[in-house]
mmCIF file with all atom_site columns, C-alpha atoms and ligand atoms in Angstrom:
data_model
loop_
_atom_site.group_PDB
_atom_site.id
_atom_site.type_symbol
_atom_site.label_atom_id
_atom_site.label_alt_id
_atom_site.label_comp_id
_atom_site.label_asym_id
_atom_site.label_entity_id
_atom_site.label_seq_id
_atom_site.pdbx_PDB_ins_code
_atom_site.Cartn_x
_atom_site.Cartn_y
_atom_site.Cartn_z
_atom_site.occupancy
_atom_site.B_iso_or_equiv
_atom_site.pdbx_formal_charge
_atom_site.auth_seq_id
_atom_site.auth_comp_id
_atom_site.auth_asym_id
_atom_site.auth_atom_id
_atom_site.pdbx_PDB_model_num
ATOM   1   C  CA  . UNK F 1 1   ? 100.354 57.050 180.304 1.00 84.00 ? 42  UNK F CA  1
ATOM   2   C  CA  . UNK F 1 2   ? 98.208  54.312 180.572 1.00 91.00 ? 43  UNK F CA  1
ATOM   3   C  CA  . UNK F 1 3   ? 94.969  54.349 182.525 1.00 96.00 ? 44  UNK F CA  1
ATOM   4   C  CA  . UNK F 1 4   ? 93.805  52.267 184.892 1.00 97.00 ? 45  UNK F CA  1
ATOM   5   C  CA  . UNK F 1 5   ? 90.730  49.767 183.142 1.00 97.00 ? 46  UNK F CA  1
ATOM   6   C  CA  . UNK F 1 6   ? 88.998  46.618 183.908 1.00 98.00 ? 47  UNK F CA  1
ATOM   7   C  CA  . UNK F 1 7   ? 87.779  43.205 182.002 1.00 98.00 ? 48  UNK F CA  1
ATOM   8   C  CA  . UNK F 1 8   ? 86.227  40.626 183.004 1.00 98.00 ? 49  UNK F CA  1
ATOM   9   C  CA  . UNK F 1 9   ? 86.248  36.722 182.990 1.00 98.00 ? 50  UNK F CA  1
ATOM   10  C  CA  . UNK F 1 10  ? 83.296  34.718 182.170 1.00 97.00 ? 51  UNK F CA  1
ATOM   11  C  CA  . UNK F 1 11  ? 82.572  31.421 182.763 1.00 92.00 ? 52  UNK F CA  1
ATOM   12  C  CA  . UNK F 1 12  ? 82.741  28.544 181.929 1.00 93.00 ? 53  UNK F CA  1
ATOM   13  C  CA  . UNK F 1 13  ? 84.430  29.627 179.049 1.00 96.00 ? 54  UNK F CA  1
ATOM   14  C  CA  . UNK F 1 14  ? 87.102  31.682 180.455 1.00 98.00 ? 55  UNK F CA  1
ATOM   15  C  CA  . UNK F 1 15  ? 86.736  34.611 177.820 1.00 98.00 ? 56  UNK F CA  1
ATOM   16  C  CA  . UNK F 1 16  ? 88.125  37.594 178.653 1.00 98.00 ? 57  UNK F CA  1
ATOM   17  C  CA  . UNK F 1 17  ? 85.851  41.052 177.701 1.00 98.00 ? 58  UNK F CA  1
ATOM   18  C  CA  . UNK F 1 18  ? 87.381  43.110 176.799 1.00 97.00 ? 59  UNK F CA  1
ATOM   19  C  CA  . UNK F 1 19  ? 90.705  41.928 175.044 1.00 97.00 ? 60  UNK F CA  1
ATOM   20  C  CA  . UNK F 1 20  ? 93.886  42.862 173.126 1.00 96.00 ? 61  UNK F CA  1
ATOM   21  C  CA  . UNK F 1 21  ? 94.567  39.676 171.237 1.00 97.00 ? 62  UNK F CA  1
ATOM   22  C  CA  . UNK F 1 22  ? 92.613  35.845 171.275 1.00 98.00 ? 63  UNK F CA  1
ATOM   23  C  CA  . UNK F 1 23  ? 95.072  33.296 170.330 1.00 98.00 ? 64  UNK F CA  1
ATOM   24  C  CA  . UNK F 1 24  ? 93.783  29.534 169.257 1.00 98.00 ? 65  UNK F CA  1
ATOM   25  C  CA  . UNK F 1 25  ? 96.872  26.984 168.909 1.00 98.00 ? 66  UNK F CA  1
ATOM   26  C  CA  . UNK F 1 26  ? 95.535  23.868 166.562 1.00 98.00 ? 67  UNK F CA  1
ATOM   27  C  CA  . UNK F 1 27  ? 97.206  20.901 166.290 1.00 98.00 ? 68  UNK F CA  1
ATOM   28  C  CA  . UNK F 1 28  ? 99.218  21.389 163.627 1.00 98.00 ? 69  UNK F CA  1
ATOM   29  C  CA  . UNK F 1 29  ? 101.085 24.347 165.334 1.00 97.00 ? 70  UNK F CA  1
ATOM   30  C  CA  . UNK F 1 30  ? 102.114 21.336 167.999 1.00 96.00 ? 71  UNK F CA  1
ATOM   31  C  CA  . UNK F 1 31  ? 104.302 19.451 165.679 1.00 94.00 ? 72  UNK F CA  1
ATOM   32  C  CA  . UNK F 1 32  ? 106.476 17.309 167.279 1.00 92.00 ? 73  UNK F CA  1
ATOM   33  C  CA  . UNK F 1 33  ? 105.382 18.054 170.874 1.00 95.00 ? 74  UNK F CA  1
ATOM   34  C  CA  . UNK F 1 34  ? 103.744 15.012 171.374 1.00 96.00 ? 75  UNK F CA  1
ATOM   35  C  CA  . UNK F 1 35  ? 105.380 11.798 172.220 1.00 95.00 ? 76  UNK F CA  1
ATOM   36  C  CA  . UNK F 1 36  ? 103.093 9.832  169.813 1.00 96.00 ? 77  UNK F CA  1
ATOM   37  C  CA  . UNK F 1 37  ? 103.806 10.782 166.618 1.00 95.00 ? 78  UNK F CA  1
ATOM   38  C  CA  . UNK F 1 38  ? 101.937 8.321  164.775 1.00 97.00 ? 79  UNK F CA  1
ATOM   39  C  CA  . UNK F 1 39  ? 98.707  9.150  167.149 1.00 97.00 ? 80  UNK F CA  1
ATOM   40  C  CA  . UNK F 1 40  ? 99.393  12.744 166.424 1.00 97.00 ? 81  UNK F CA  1
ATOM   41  C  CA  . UNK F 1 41  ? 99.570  12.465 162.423 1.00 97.00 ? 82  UNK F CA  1
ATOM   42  C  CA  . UNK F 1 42  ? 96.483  10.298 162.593 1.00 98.00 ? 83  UNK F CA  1
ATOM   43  C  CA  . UNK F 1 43  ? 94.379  12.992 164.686 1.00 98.00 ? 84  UNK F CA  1
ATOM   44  C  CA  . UNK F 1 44  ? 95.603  15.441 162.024 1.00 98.00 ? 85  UNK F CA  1
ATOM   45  C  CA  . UNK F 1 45  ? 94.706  13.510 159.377 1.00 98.00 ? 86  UNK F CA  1
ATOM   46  C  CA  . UNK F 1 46  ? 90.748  14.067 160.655 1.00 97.00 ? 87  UNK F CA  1
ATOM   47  C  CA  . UNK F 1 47  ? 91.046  17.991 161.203 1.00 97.00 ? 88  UNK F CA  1
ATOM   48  C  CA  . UNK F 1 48  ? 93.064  20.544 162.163 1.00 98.00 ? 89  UNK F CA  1
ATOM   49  C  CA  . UNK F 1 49  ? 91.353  20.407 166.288 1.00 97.00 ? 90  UNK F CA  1
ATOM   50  C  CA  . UNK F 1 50  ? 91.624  23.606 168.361 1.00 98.00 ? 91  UNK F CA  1
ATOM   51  C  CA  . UNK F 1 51  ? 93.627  22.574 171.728 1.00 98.00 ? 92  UNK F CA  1
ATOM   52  C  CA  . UNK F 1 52  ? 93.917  25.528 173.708 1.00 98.00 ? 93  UNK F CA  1
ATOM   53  C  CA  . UNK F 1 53  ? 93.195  29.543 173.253 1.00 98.00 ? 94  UNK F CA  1
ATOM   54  C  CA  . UNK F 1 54  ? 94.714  32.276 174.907 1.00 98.00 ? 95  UNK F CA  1
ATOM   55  C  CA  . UNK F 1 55  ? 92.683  36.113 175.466 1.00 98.00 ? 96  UNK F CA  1
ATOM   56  C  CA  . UNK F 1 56  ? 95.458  38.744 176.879 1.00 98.00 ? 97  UNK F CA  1
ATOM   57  C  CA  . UNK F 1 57  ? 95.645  41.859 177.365 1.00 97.00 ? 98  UNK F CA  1
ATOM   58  C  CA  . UNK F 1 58  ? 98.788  43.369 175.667 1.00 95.00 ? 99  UNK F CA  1
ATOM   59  C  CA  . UNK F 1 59  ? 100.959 46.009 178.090 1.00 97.00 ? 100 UNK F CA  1
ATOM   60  C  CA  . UNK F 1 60  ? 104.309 47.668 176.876 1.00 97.00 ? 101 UNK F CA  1
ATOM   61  C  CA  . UNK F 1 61  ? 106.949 45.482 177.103 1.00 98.00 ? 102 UNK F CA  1
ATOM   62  C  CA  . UNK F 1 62  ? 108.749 47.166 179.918 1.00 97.00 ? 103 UNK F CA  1
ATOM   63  C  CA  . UNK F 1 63  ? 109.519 45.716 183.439 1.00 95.00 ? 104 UNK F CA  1
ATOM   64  C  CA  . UNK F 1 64  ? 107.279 47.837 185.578 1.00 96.00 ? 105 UNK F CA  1
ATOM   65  C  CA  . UNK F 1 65  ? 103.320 46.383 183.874 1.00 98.00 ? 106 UNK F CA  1
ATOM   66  C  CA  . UNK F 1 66  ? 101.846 43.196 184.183 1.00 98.00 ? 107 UNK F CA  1
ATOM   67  C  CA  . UNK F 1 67  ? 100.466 41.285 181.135 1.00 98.00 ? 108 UNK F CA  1
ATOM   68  C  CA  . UNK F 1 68  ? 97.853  39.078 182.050 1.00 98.00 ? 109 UNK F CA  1
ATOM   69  C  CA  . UNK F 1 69  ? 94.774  37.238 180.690 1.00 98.00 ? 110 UNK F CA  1
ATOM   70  C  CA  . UNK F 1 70  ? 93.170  33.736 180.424 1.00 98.00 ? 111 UNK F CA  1
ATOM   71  C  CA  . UNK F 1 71  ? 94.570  30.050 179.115 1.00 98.00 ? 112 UNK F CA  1
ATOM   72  C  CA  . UNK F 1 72  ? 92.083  27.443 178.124 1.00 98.00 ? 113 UNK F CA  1
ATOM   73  C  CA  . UNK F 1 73  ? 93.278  24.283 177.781 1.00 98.00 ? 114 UNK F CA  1
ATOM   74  C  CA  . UNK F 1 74  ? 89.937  22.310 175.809 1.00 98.00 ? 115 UNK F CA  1
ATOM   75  C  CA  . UNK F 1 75  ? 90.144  18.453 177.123 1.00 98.00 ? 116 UNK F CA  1
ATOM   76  C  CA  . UNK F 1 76  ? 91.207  15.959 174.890 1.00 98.00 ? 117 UNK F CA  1
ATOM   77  C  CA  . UNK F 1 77  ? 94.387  13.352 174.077 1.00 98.00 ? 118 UNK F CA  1
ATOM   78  C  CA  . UNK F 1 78  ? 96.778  12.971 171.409 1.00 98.00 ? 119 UNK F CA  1
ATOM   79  C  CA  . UNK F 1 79  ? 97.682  8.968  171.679 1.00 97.00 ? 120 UNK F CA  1
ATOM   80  C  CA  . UNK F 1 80  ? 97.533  8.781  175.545 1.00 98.00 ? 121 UNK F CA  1
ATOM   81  C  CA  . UNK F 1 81  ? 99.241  11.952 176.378 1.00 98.00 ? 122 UNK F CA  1
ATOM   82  C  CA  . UNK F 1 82  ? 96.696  15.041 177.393 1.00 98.00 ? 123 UNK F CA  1
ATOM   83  C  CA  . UNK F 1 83  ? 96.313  18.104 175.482 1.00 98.00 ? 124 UNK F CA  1
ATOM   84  C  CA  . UNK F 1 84  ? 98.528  20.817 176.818 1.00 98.00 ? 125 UNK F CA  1
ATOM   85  C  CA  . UNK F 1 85  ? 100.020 24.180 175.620 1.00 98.00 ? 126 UNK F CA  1
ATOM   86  C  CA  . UNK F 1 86  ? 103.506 24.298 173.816 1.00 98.00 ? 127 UNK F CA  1
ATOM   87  C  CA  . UNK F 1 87  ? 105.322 25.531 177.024 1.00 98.00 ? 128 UNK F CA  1
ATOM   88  C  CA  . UNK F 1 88  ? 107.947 28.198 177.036 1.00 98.00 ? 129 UNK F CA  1
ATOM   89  C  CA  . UNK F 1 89  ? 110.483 29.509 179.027 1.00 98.00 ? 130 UNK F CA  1
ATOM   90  C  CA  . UNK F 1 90  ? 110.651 33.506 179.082 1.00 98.00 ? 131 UNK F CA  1
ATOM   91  C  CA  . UNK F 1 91  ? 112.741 35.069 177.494 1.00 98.00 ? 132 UNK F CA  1
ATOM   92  C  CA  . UNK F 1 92  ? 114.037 37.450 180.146 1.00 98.00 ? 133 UNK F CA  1
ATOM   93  C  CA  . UNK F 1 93  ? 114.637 34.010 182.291 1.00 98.00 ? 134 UNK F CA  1
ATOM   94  C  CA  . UNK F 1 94  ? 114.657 36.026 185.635 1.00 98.00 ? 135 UNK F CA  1
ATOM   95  C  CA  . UNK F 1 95  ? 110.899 37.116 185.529 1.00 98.00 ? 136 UNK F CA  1
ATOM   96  C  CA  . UNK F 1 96  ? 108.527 34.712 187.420 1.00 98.00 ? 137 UNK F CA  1
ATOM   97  C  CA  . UNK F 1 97  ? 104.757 34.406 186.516 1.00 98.00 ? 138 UNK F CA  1
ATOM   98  C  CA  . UNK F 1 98  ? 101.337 33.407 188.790 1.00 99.00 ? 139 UNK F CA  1
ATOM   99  C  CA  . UNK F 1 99  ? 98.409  31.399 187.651 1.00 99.00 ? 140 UNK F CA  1
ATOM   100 C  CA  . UNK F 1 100 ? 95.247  31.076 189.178 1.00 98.00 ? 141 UNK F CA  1
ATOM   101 C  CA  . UNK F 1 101 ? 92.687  27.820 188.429 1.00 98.00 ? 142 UNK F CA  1
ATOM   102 C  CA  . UNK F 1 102 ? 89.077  29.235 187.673 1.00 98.00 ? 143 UNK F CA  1
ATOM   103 C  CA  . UNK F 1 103 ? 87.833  25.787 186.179 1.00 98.00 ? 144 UNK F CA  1
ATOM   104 C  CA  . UNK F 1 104 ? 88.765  22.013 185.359 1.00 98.00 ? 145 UNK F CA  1
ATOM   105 C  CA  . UNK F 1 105 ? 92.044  20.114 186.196 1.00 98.00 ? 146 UNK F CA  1
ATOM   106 C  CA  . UNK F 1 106 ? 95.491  19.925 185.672 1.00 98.00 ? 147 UNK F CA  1
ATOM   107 C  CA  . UNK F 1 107 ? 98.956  20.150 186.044 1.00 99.00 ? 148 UNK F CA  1
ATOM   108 C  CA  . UNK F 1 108 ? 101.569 22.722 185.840 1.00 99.00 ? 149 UNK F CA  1
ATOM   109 C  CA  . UNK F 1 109 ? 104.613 20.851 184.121 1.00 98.00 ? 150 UNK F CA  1
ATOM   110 C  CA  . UNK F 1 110 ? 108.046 22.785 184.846 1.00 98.00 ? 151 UNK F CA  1
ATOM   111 C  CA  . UNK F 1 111 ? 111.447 22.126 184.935 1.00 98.00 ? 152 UNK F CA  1
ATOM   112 C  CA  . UNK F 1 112 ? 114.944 24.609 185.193 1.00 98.00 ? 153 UNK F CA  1
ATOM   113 C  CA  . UNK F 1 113 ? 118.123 24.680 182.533 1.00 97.00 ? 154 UNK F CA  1
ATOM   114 C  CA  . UNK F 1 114 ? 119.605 23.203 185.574 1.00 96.00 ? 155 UNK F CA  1
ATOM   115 C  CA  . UNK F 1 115 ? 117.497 19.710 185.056 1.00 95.00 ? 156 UNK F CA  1
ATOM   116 C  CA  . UNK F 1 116 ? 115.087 20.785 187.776 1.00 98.00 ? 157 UNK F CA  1
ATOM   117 C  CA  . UNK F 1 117 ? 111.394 19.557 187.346 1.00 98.00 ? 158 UNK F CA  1
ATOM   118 C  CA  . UNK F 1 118 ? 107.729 19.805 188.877 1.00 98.00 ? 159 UNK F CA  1
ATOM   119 C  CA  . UNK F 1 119 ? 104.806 18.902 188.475 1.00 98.00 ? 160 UNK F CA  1
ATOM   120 C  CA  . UNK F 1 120 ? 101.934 20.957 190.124 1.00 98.00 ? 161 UNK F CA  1
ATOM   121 C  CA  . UNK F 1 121 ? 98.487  20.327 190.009 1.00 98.00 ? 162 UNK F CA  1
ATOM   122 C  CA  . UNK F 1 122 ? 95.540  22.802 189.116 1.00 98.00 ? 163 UNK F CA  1
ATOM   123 C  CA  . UNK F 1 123 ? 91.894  22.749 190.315 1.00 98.00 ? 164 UNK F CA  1
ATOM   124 C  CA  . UNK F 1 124 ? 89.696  25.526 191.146 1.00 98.00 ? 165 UNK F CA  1
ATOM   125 C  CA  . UNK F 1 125 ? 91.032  28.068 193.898 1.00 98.00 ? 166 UNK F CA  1
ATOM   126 C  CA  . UNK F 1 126 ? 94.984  26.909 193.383 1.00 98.00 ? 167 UNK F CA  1
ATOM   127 C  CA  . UNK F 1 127 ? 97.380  29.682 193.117 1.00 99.00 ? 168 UNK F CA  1
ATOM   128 C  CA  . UNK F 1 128 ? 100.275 28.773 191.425 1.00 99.00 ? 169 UNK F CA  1
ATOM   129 C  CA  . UNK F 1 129 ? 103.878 30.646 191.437 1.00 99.00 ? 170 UNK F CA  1
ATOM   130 C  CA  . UNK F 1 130 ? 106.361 29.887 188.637 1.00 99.00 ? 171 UNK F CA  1
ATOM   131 C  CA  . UNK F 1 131 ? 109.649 31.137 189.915 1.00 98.00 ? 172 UNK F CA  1
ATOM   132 C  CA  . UNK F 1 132 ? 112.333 32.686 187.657 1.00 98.00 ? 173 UNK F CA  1
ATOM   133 C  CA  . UNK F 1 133 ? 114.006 30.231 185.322 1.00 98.00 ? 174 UNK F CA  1
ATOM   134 C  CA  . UNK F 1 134 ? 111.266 27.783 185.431 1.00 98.00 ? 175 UNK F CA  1
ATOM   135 C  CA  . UNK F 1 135 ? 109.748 26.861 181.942 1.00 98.00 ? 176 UNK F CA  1
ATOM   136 C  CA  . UNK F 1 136 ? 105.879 26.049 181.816 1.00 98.00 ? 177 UNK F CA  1
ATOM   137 C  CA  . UNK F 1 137 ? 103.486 24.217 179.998 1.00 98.00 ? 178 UNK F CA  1
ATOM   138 C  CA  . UNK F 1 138 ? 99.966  23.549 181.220 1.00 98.00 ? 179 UNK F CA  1
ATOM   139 C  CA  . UNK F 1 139 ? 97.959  19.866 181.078 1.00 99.00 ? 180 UNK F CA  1
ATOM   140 C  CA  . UNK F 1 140 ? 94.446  19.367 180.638 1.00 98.00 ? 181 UNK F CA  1
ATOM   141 C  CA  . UNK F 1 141 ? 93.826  15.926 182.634 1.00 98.00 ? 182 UNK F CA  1
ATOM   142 C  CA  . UNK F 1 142 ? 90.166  16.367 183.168 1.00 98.00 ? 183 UNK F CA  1
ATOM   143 C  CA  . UNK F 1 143 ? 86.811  16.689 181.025 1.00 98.00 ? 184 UNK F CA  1
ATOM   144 C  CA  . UNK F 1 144 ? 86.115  20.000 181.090 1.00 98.00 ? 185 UNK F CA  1
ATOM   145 C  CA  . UNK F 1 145 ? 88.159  23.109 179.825 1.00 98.00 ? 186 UNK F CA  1
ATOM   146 C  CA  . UNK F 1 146 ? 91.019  24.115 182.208 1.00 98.00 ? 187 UNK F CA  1
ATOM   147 C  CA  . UNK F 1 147 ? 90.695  27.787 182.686 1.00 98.00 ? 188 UNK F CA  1
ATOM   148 C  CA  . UNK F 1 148 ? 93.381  29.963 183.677 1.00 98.00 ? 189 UNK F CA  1
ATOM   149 C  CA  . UNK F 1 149 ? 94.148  33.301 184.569 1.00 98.00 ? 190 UNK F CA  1
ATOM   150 C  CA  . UNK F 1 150 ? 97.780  34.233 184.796 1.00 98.00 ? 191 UNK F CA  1
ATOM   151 C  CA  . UNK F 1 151 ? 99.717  37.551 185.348 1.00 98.00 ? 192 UNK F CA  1
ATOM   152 C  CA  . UNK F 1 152 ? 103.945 38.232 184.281 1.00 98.00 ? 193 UNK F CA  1
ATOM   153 C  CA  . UNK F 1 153 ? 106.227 40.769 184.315 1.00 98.00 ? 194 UNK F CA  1
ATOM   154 C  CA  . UNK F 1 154 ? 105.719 43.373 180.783 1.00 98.00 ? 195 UNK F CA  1
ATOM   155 C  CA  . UNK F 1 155 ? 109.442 42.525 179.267 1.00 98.00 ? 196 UNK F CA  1
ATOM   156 C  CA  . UNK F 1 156 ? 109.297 38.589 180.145 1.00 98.00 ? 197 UNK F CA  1
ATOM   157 C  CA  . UNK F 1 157 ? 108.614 37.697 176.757 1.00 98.00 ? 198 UNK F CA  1
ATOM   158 C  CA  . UNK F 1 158 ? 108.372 34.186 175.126 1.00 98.00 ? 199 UNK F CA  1
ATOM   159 C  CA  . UNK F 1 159 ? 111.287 31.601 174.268 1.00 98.00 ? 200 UNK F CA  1
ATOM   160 C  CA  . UNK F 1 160 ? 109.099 28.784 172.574 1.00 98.00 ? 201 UNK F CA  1
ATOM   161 C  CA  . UNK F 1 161 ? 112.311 27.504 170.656 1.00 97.00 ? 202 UNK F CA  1
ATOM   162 C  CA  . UNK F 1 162 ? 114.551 25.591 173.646 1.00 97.00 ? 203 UNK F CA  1
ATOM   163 C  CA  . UNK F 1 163 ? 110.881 23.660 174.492 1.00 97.00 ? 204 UNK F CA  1
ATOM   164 C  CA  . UNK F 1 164 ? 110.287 23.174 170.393 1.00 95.00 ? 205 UNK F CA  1
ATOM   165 C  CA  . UNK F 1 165 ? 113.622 21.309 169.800 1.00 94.00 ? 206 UNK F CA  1
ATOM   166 C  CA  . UNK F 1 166 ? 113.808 19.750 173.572 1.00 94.00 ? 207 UNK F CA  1
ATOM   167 C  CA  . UNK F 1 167 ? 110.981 19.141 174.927 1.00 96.00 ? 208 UNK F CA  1
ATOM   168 C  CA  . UNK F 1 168 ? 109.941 19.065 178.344 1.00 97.00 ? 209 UNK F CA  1
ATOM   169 C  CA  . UNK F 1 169 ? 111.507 16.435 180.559 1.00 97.00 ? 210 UNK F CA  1
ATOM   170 C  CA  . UNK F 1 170 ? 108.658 14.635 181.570 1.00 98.00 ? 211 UNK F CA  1
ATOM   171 C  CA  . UNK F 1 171 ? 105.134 14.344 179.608 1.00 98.00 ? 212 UNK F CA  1
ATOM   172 C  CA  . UNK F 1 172 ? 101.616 13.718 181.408 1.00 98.00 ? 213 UNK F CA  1
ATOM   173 C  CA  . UNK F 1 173 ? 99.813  10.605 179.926 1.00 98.00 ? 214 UNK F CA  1
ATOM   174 C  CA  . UNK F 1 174 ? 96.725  8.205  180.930 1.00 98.00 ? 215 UNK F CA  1
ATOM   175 C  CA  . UNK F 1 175 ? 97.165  4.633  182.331 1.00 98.00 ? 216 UNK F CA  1
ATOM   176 C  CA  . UNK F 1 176 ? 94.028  3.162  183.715 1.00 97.00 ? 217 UNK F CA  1
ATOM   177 C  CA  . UNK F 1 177 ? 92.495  6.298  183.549 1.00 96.00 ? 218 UNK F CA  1
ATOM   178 C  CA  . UNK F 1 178 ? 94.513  8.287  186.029 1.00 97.00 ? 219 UNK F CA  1
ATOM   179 C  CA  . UNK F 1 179 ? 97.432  10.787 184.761 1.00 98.00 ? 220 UNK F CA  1
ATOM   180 C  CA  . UNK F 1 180 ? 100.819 9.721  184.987 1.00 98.00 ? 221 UNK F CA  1
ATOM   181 C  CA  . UNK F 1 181 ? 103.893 11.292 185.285 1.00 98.00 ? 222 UNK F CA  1
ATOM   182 C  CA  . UNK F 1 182 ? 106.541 9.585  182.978 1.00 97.00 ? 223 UNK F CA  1
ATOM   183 C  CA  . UNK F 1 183 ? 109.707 10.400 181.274 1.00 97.00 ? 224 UNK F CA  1
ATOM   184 C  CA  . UNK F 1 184 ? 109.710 12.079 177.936 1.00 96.00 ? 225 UNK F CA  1
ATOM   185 C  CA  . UNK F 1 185 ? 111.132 9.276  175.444 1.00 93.00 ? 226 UNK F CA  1
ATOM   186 C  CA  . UNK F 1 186 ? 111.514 11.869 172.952 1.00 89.00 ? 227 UNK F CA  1
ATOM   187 C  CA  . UNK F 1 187 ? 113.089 14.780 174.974 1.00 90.00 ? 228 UNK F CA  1
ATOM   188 C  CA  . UNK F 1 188 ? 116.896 16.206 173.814 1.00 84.00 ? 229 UNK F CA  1
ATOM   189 C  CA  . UNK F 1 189 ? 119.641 16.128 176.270 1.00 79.00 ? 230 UNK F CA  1
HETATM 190 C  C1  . F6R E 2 .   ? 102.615 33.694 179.488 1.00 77.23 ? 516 F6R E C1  1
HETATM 191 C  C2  . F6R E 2 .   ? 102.111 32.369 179.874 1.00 77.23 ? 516 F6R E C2  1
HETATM 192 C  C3  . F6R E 2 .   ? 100.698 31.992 179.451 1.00 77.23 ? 516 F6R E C3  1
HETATM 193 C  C4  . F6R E 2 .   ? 100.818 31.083 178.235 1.00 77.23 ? 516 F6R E C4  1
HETATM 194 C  C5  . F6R E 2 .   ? 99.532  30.401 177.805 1.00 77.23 ? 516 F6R E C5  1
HETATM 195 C  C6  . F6R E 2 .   ? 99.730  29.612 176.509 1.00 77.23 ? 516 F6R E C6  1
HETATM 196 O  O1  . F6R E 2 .   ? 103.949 33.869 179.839 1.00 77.23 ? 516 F6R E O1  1
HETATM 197 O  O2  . F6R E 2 .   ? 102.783 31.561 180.445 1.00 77.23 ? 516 F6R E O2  1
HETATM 198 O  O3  . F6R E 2 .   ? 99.951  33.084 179.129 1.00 77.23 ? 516 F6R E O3  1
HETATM 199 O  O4  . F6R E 2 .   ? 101.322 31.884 177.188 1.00 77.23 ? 516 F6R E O4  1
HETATM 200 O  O5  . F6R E 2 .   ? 99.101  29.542 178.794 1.00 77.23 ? 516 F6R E O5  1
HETATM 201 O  O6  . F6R E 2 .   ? 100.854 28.791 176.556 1.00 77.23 ? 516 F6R E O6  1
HETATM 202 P  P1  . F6R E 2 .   ? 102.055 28.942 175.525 1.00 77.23 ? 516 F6R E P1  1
HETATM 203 O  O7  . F6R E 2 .   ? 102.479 30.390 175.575 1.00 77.23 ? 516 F6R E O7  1
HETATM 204 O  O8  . F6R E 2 .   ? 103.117 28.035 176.023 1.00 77.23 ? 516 F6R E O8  1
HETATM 205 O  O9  . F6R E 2 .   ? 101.545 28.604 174.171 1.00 77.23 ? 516 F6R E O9  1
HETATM 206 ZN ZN1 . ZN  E 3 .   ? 104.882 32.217 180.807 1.00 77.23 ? 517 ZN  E ZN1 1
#
């Protein structure tokens, strides 16, 4: 049996000490998520740029523990549209998942099978609740990193394919320098 243990989250980088696993998504593993696909092919062209990094702490994958570590989302834009994680739903679609804002800002972009979406926004001291059956992607809209610390159920797991060949409903762009909420042009009925 497991026992109990600690980490800790510094900032402002939102590492988490100790960890199971650091993840850092680059570009290239974001193809086709971004609306602009002749913005994003350009950006590649320059380098392969680190957009966000995940540190978690890896449970069994059984209903009754919590994973949980930290998101950070760097700042940036491919085209117009911020930088943002792939999004997912989970796989067991009736587990829920909480987020709490350490640093930057954001949004939570979300949406249901059912055609349900939301768009939540992050700043320091937000608690955020996903409910079952809502898929997820966080948005960078500020300067700074957007840290994250989030918690889910052991056996939610991770269906990144539905969000890879759909997209999300609505995408999160810049227009006179404010973020914007607009339809997806590229997403999949
Ligand atoms: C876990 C969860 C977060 C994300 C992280 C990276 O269920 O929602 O830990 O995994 O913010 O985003 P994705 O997983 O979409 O690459
Ligand atoms: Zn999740």
């Amino acid at each position: 049996m497991i026992k109990p243990f600690t980490s800790k989250i510094s900032t402002p980088d939102g590492r988490l000490t100790p960890h199971h696993n650091h993840i850092q998504r680059t570009l290239s593993t974001m193809k086709g998520q971004y609306a602009d696909q002749p913005a994003y092919q350009a950006m590649l062209a320059q380098g392969d740029q680190l957009i966000y990094e995940v540190y978690e702490n890896r449970l069994a994958e059984i209903p009754g523990e919590l994973q949980h570590g930290t998101s950070i989302v760097h700042p940036g834009k491919v085209g117009n549209e911020y930088f943002m994680t792939k999004g997912h739903f989970h796989n067991v679609l009736e587990t829920a998942e909480v987020y709490y804002c350490l640093q930057g800002v954001g949004y939570m972009m979300m949406e249901t099978p059912e055609g349900e979406w939301a768009a939540e926004e992050l700043a320091p001291g937000v608690v955020l609740y996903v409910p079952p059956r809502w898929a997820h992607r966080s948005i960078n809209v500020g300067r700074q990193d957007l840290v994250t610390f989030f918690i889910y159920p052991g056996d939610a797991g991770h269906d990144y394919g539905t969000i890879e060949t759909r997209g999300f409903r609505k995408i999160i762009v810049e227009q006179d320098g404010q973020p914007l909420v607009m339809d997806n042009p590229a997403w999949l009925e």
